[in-house]
Tab-separated table of C-alpha atoms in Angstrom:
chain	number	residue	atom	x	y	z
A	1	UNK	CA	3.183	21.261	-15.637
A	2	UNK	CA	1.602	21.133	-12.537
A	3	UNK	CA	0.690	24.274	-10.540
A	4	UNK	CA	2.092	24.758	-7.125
A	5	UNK	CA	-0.226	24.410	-4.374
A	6	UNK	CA	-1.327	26.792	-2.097
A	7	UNK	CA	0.761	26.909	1.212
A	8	UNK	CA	-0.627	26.809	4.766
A	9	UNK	CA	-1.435	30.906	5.742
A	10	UNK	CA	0.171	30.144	8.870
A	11	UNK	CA	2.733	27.893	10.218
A	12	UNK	CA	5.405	27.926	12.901
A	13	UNK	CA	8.782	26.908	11.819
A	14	UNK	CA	11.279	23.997	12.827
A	15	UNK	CA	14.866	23.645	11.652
A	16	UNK	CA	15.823	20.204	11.049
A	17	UNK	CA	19.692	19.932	10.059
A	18	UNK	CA	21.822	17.315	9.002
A	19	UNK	CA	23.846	17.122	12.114
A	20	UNK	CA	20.817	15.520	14.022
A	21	UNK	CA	17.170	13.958	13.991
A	22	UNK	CA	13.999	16.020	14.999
A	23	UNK	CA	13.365	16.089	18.682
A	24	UNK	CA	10.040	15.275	19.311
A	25	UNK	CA	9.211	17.331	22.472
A	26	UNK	CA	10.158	20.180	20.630
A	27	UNK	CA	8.033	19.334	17.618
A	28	UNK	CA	5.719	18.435	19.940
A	29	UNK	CA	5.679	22.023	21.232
A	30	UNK	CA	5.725	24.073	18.658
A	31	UNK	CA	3.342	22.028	16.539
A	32	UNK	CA	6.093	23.421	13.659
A	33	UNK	CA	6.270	22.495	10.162
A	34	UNK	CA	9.747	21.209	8.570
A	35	UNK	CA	11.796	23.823	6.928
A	36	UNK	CA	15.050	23.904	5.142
A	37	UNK	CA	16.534	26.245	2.751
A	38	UNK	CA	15.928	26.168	-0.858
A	39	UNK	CA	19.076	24.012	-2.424
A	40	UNK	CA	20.852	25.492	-4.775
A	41	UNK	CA	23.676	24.594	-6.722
A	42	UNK	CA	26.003	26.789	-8.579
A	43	UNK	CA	23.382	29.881	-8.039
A	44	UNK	CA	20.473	27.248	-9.742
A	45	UNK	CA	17.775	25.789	-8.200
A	46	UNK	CA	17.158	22.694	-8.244
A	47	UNK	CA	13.679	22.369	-7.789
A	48	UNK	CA	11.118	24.686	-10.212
A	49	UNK	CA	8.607	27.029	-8.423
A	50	UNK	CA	5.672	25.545	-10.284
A	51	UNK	CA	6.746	21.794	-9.088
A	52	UNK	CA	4.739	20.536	-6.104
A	53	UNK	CA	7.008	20.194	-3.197
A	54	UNK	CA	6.218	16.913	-1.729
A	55	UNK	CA	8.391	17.913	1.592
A	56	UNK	CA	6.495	20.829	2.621
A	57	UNK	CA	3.643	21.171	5.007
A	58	UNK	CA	3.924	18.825	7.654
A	59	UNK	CA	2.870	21.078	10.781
A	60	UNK	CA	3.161	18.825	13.548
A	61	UNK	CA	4.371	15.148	14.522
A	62	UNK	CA	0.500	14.480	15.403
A	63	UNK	CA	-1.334	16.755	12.310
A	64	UNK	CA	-1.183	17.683	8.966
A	65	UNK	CA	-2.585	20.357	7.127
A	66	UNK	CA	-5.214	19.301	5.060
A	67	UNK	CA	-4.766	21.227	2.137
A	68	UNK	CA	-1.196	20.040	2.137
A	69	UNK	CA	-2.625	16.498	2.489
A	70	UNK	CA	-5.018	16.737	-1.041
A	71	UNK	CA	-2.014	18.161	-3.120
A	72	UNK	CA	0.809	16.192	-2.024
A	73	UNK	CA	-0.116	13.010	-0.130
A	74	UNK	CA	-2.523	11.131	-2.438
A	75	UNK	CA	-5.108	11.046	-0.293
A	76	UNK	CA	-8.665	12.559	-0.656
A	77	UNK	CA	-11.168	13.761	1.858
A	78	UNK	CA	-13.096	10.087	1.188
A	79	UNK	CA	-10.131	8.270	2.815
A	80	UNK	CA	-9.194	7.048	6.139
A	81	UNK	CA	-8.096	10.249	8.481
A	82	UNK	CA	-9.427	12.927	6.110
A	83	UNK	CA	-12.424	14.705	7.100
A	84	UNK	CA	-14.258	16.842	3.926
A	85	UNK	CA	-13.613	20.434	5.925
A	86	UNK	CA	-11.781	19.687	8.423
A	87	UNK	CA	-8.554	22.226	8.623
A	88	UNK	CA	-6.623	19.881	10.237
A	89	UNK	CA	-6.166	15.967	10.047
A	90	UNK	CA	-5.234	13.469	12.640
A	91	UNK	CA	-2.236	10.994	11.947
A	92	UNK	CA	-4.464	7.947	12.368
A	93	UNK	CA	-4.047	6.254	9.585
A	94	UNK	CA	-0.638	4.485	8.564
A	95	UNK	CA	-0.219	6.300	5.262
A	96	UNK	CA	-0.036	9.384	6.941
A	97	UNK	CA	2.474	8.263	9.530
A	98	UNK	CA	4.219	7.040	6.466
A	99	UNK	CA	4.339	10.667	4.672
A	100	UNK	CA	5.324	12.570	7.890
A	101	UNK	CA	8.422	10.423	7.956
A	102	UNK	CA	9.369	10.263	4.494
A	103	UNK	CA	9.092	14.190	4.118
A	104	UNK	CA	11.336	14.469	7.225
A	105	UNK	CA	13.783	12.365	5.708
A	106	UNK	CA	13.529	14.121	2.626
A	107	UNK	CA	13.910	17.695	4.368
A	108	UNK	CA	17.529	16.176	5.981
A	109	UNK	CA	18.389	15.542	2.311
A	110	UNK	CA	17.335	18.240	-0.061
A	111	UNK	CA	19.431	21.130	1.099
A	112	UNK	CA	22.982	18.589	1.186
A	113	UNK	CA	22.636	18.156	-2.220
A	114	UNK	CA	26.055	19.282	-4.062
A	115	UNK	CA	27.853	19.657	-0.900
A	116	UNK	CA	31.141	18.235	-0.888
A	117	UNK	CA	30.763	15.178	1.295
A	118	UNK	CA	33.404	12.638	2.530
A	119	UNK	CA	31.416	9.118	2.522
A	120	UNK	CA	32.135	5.835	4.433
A	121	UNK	CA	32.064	2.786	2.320
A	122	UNK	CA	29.971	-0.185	3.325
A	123	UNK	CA	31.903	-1.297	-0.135
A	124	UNK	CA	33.519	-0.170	-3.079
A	125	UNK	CA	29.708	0.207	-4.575
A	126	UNK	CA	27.743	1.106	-1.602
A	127	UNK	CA	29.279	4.296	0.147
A	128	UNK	CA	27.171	6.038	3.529
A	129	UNK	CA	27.057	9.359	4.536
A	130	UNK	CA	26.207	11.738	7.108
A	131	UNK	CA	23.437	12.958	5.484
A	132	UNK	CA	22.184	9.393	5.256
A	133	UNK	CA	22.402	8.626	8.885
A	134	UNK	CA	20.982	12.107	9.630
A	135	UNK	CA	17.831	11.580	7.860
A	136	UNK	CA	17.218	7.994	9.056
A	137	UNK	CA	17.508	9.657	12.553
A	138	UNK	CA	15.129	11.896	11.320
A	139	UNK	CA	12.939	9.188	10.039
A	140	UNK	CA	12.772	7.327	13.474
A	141	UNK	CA	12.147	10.235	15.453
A	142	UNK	CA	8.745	10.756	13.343
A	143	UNK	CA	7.901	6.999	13.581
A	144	UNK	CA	8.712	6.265	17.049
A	145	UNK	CA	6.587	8.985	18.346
A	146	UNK	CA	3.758	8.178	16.194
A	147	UNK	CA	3.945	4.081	16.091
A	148	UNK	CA	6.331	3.531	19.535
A	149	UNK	CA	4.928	-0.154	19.201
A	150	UNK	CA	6.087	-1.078	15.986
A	151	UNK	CA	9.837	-2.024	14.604
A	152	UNK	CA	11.644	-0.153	12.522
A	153	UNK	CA	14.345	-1.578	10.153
A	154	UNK	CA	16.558	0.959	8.395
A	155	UNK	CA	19.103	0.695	6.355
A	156	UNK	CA	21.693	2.728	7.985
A	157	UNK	CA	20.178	1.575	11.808
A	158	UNK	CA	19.624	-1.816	11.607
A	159	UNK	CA	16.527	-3.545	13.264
A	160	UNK	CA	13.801	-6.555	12.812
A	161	UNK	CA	15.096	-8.312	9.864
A	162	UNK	CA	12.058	-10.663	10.567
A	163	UNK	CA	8.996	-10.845	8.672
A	164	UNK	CA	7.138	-10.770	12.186
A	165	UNK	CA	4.323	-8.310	13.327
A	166	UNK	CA	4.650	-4.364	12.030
A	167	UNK	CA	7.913	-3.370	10.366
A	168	UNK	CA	8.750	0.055	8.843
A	169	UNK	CA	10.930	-0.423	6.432
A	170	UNK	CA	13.318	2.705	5.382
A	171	UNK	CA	15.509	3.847	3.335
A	172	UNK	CA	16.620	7.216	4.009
A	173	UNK	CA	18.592	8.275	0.899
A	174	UNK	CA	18.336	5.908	-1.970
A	175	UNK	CA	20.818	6.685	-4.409
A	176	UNK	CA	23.758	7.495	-2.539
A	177	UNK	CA	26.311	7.882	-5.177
A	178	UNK	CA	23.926	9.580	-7.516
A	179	UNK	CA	23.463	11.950	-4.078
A	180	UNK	CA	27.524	12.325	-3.979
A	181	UNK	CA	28.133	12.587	-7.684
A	182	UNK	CA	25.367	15.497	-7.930
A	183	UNK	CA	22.621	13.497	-10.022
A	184	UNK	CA	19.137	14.182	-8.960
A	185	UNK	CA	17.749	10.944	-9.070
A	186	UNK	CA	17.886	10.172	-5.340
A	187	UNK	CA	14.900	9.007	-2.907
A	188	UNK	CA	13.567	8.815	0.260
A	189	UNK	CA	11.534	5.314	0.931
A	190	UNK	CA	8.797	4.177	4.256
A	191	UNK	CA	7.137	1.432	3.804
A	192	UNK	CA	5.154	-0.428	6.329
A	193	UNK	CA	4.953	-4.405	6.107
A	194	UNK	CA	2.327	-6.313	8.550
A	195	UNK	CA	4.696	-9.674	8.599
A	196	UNK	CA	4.215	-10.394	4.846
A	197	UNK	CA	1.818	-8.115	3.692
A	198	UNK	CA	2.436	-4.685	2.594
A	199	UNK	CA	0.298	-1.933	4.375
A	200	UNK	CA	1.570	1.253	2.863
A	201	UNK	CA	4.120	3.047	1.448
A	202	UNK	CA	5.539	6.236	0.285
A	203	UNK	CA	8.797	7.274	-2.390
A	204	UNK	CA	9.574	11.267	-2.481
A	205	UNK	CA	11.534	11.697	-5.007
A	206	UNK	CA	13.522	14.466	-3.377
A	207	UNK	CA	15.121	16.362	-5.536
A	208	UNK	CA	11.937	17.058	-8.326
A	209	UNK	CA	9.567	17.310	-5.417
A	210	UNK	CA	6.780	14.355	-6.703
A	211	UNK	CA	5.833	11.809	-3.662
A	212	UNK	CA	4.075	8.902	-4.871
A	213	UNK	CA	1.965	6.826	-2.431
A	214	UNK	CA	0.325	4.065	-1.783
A	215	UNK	CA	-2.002	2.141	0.745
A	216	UNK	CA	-3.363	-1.103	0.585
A	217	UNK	CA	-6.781	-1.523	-1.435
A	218	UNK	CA	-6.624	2.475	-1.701
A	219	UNK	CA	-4.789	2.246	-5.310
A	220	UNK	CA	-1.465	4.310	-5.598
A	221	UNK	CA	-1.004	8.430	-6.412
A	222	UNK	CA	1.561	10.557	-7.738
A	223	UNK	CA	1.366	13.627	-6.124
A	224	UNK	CA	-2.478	13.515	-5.010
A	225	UNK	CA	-3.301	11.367	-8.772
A	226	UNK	CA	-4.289	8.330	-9.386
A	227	UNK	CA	-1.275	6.183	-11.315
A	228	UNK	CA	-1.465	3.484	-13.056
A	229	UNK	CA	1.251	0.882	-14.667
A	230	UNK	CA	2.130	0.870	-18.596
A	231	UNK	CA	-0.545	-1.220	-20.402
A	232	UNK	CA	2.162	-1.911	-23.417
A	233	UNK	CA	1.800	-5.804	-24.800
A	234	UNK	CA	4.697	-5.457	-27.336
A	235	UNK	CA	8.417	-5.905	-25.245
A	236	UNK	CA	9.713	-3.821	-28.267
A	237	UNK	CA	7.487	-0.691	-27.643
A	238	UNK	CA	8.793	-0.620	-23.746
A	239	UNK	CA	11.624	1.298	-21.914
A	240	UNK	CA	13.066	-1.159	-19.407
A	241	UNK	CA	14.476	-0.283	-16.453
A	242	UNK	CA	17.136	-1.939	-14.125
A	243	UNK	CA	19.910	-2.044	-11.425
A	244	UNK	CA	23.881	-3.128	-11.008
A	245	UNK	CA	23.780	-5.939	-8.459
A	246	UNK	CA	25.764	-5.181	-5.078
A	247	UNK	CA	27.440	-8.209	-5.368
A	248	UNK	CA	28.931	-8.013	-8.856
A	249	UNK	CA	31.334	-10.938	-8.494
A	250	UNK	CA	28.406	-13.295	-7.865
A	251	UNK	CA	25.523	-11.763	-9.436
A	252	UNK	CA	27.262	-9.648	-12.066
A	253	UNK	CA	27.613	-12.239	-14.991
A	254	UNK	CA	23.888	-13.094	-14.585
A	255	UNK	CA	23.023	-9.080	-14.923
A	256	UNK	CA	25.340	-8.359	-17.800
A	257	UNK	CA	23.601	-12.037	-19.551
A	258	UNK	CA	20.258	-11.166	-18.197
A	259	UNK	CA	20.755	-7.097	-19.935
A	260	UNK	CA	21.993	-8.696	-23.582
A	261	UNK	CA	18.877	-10.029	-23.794
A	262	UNK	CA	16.808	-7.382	-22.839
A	263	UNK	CA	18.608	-5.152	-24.967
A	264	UNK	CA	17.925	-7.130	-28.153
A	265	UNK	CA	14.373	-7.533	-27.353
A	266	UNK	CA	13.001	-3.920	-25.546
A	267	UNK	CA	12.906	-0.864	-27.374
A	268	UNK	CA	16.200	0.140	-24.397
A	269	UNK	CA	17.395	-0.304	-20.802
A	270	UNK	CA	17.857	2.431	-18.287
A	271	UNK	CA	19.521	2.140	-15.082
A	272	UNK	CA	19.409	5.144	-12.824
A	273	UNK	CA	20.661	4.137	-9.536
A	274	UNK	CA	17.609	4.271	-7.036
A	275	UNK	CA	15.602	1.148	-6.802
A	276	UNK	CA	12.798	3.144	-4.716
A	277	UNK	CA	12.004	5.680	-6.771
A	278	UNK	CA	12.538	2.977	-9.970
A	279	UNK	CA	9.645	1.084	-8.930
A	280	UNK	CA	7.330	4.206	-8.075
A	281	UNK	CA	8.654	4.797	-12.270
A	282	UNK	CA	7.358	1.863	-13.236
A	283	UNK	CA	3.978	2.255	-10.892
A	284	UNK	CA	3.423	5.810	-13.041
A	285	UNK	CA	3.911	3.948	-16.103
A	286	UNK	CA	7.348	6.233	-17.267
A	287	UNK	CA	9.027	2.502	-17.180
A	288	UNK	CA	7.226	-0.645	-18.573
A	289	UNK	CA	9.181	-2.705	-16.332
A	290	UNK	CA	11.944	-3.476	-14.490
A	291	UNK	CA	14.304	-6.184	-13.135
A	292	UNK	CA	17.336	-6.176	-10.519
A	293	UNK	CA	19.425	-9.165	-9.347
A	294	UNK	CA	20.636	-8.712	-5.017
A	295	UNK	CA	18.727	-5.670	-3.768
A	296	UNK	CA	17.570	-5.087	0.141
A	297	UNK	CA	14.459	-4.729	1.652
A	298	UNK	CA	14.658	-0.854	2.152
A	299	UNK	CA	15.397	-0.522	-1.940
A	300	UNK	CA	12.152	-2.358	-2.225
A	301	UNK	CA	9.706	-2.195	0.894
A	302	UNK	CA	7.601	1.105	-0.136
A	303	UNK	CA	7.856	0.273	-4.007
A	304	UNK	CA	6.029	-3.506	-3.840
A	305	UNK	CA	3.217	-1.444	-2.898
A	306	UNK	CA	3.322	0.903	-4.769
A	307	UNK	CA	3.712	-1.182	-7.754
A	308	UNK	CA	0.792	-3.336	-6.989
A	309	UNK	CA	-1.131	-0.889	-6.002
A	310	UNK	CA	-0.859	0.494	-9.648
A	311	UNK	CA	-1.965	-2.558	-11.301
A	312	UNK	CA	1.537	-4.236	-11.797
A	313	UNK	CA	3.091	-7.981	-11.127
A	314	UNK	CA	5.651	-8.478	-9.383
A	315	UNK	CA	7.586	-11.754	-9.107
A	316	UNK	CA	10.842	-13.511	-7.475
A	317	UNK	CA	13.312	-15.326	-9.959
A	318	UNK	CA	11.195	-18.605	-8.618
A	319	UNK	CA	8.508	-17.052	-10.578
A	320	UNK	CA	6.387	-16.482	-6.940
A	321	UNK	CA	5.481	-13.409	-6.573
A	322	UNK	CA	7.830	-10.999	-4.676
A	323	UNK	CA	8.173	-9.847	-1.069
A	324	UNK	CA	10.102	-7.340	0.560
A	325	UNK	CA	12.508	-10.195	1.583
A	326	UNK	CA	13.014	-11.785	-1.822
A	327	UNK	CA	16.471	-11.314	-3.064
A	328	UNK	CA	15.539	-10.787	-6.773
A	329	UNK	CA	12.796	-8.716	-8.449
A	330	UNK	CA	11.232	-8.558	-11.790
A	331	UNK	CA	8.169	-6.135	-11.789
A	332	UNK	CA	5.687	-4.952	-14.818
A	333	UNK	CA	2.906	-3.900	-16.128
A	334	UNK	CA	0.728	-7.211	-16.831
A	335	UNK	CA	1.107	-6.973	-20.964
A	336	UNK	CA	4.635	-7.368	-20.724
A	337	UNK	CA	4.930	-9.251	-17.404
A	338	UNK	CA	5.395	-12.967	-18.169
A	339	UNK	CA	7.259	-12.235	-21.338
A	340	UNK	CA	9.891	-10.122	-19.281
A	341	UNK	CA	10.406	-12.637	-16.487
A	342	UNK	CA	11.080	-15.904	-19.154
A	343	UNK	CA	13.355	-13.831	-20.620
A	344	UNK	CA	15.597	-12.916	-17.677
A	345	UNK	CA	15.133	-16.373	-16.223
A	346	UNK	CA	15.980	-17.898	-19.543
A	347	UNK	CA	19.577	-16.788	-19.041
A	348	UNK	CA	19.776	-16.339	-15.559
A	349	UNK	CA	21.844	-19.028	-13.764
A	350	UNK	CA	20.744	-21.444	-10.649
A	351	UNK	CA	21.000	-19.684	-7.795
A	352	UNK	CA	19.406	-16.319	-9.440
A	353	UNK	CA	16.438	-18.963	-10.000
A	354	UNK	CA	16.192	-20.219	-6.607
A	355	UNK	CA	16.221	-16.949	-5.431
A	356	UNK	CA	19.083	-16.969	-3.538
């Protein structure tokens, strides 16, 4: 188990609801950290006291408290924007622009969980709530005061779909129906891509409290730790994980040929309906791999990273490796890598090979 950290001794508070995004001259102000109440559902919480909370201690939209910074953030006082002693650290460095926005779209999340919620449906498969559009508001807000230069493309918002210049990337709440059905494996996703390039990224996974980060050359951390992928060589020894395709008229055949095989091969397949925070599981190591057919950029942008930050491949079905705008992913650790992708493209048809 991992012991709580110590809080801030002193903080001023701001309230950030689901009915709206933070407004910056008030954060500005106040120079407040987020706060929501603890979620609870059916008397329980849902969070232990002794886990790490990954969306506290953000005290203003231009610091953060150092001490919150070495437990949570993965970052140490030996990297960019931390000073050894300093009480306070400046929001200089991308990574930390990066956790300021994915805690405030975490803090819209948390305390909605097992509320009754009405969603829209995009489709059948991919429903969109309030809460959703409330913390990609929140999201914004954090990143257009700190980076007003650069795009932001979200999934609920819209934006540069373009691989051009600076790009955050976001998903707010990955894992919508596991949100609305009460399962705690939902996410919150930033990542930052420099046209095709990954610069840094950050998954909290919302409901345990971990954050797992990532910057380029800086190696990736699960709460403050160094992680590392699965160094497994035997398919048969690993716990595979993957993801329904959106599209399940097009794509679905080559999932349910491209999971057969899988199945008769790995030790088992899991699929537990969060891309994000599935690729920061198979950056820790707790999967050996993983594979999805028709996934976005926002399911995808923080987790490349992340991934290869760790020590993992990733690759396209054309066998190049993968960007946040390739269509189809297959990522591992390297003992299983190549063995994992010739399977799935062994059975998976044309246009799942050309990547399209």
């Amino acid at each position: 188990m991992m012991p709580a950290s110590s809080a801030p001794t002193s903080r001023r508070v701001v309230t950030v609801r689901a009915t709206g995004g933070i407004v910056r001259s008030r954060l500005a102000a106040l120079g407040g950290a987020f706060h929501y109440p603890e979620s609870r559902v059916s008397g329980r919480k849902m969070m232990p006291d002794h886990a790490p909370d990954a969306t506290a201690g953000l005290r203003a939209p231009a610091r953060i408290h150092s001490r919150v910074l070495g437990a949570h953030s993965g970052l140490s006082a030996k990297q960019p924007g931390v000073t050894s002693g300093a009480p306070d650290v400046d929001l200089r460095t991308d990574l930390d622009v990066a956790i300021a926005a994915a805690r405030a779209g975490a803090r819209v999340v948390r305390p909605s969980f097992g509320r009754d919620i009405d969603p829209d449906l995009k489709s059948v498969v991919d429903p969109v709530t309030e809460v959703d559009r409330a913390a990609e508001a929140a999201i914004r807000e954090v990143l257009t005061a700190m980076r007003p230069e650069d795009e932001v493309l979200g999934e609920e918002g819209g934006g540069q779909t373009e691989a051009v210049g600076r790009r955050w990337i976001v998903d707010p709440l990955d894992g919508t129906v596991n949100f609305l059905h009460g399962h705690p494996h939902v996410s919150t996703s930033v990542g930052l891509w420099d046209g095709d390039e990954p610069v840094a990224g950050v998954v909290v996974d919302v409901m345990r409290g971990e954050m797992f980060t990532a910057a380029r050359g800086q190696g990736a951390h699960l709460d403050g730790r160094p992680i590392r992928v699965s160094s497994k060589t035997r398919l048969q020894e690993c716990l595979v994980g993957t993801g329904f395709p959106y599209d399940r008229h097009l794509n679905g055949p080559a999932y349910t040929a491209a999971a057969g095989e899988v199945m008769k091969r790995a030790r088992d397949i899991r699929r537990l309906g969060s891309a994000a925070l599935d690729f920061a599981w198979v950056a820790c190591g707790r999967f050996d791999g993983f594979w999805e057919f028709g996934i976005y950029p926002w399911d995808v942008a923080a987790g490349l990273l992340l991934v290869e930050e760790a020590g993992g491949l990733t690759a396209d079905m054309t066998t190049s490796p993968a960007t946040v705008d390739s269509t189809h992913f297959i990522i591992a650790g390297p003992g299983i890598f190549e063995p994992l992708v010739d399977l799935i493209r062994s059975v998976a048809p044309p246009h799942v090979r050309a990547g399209t």
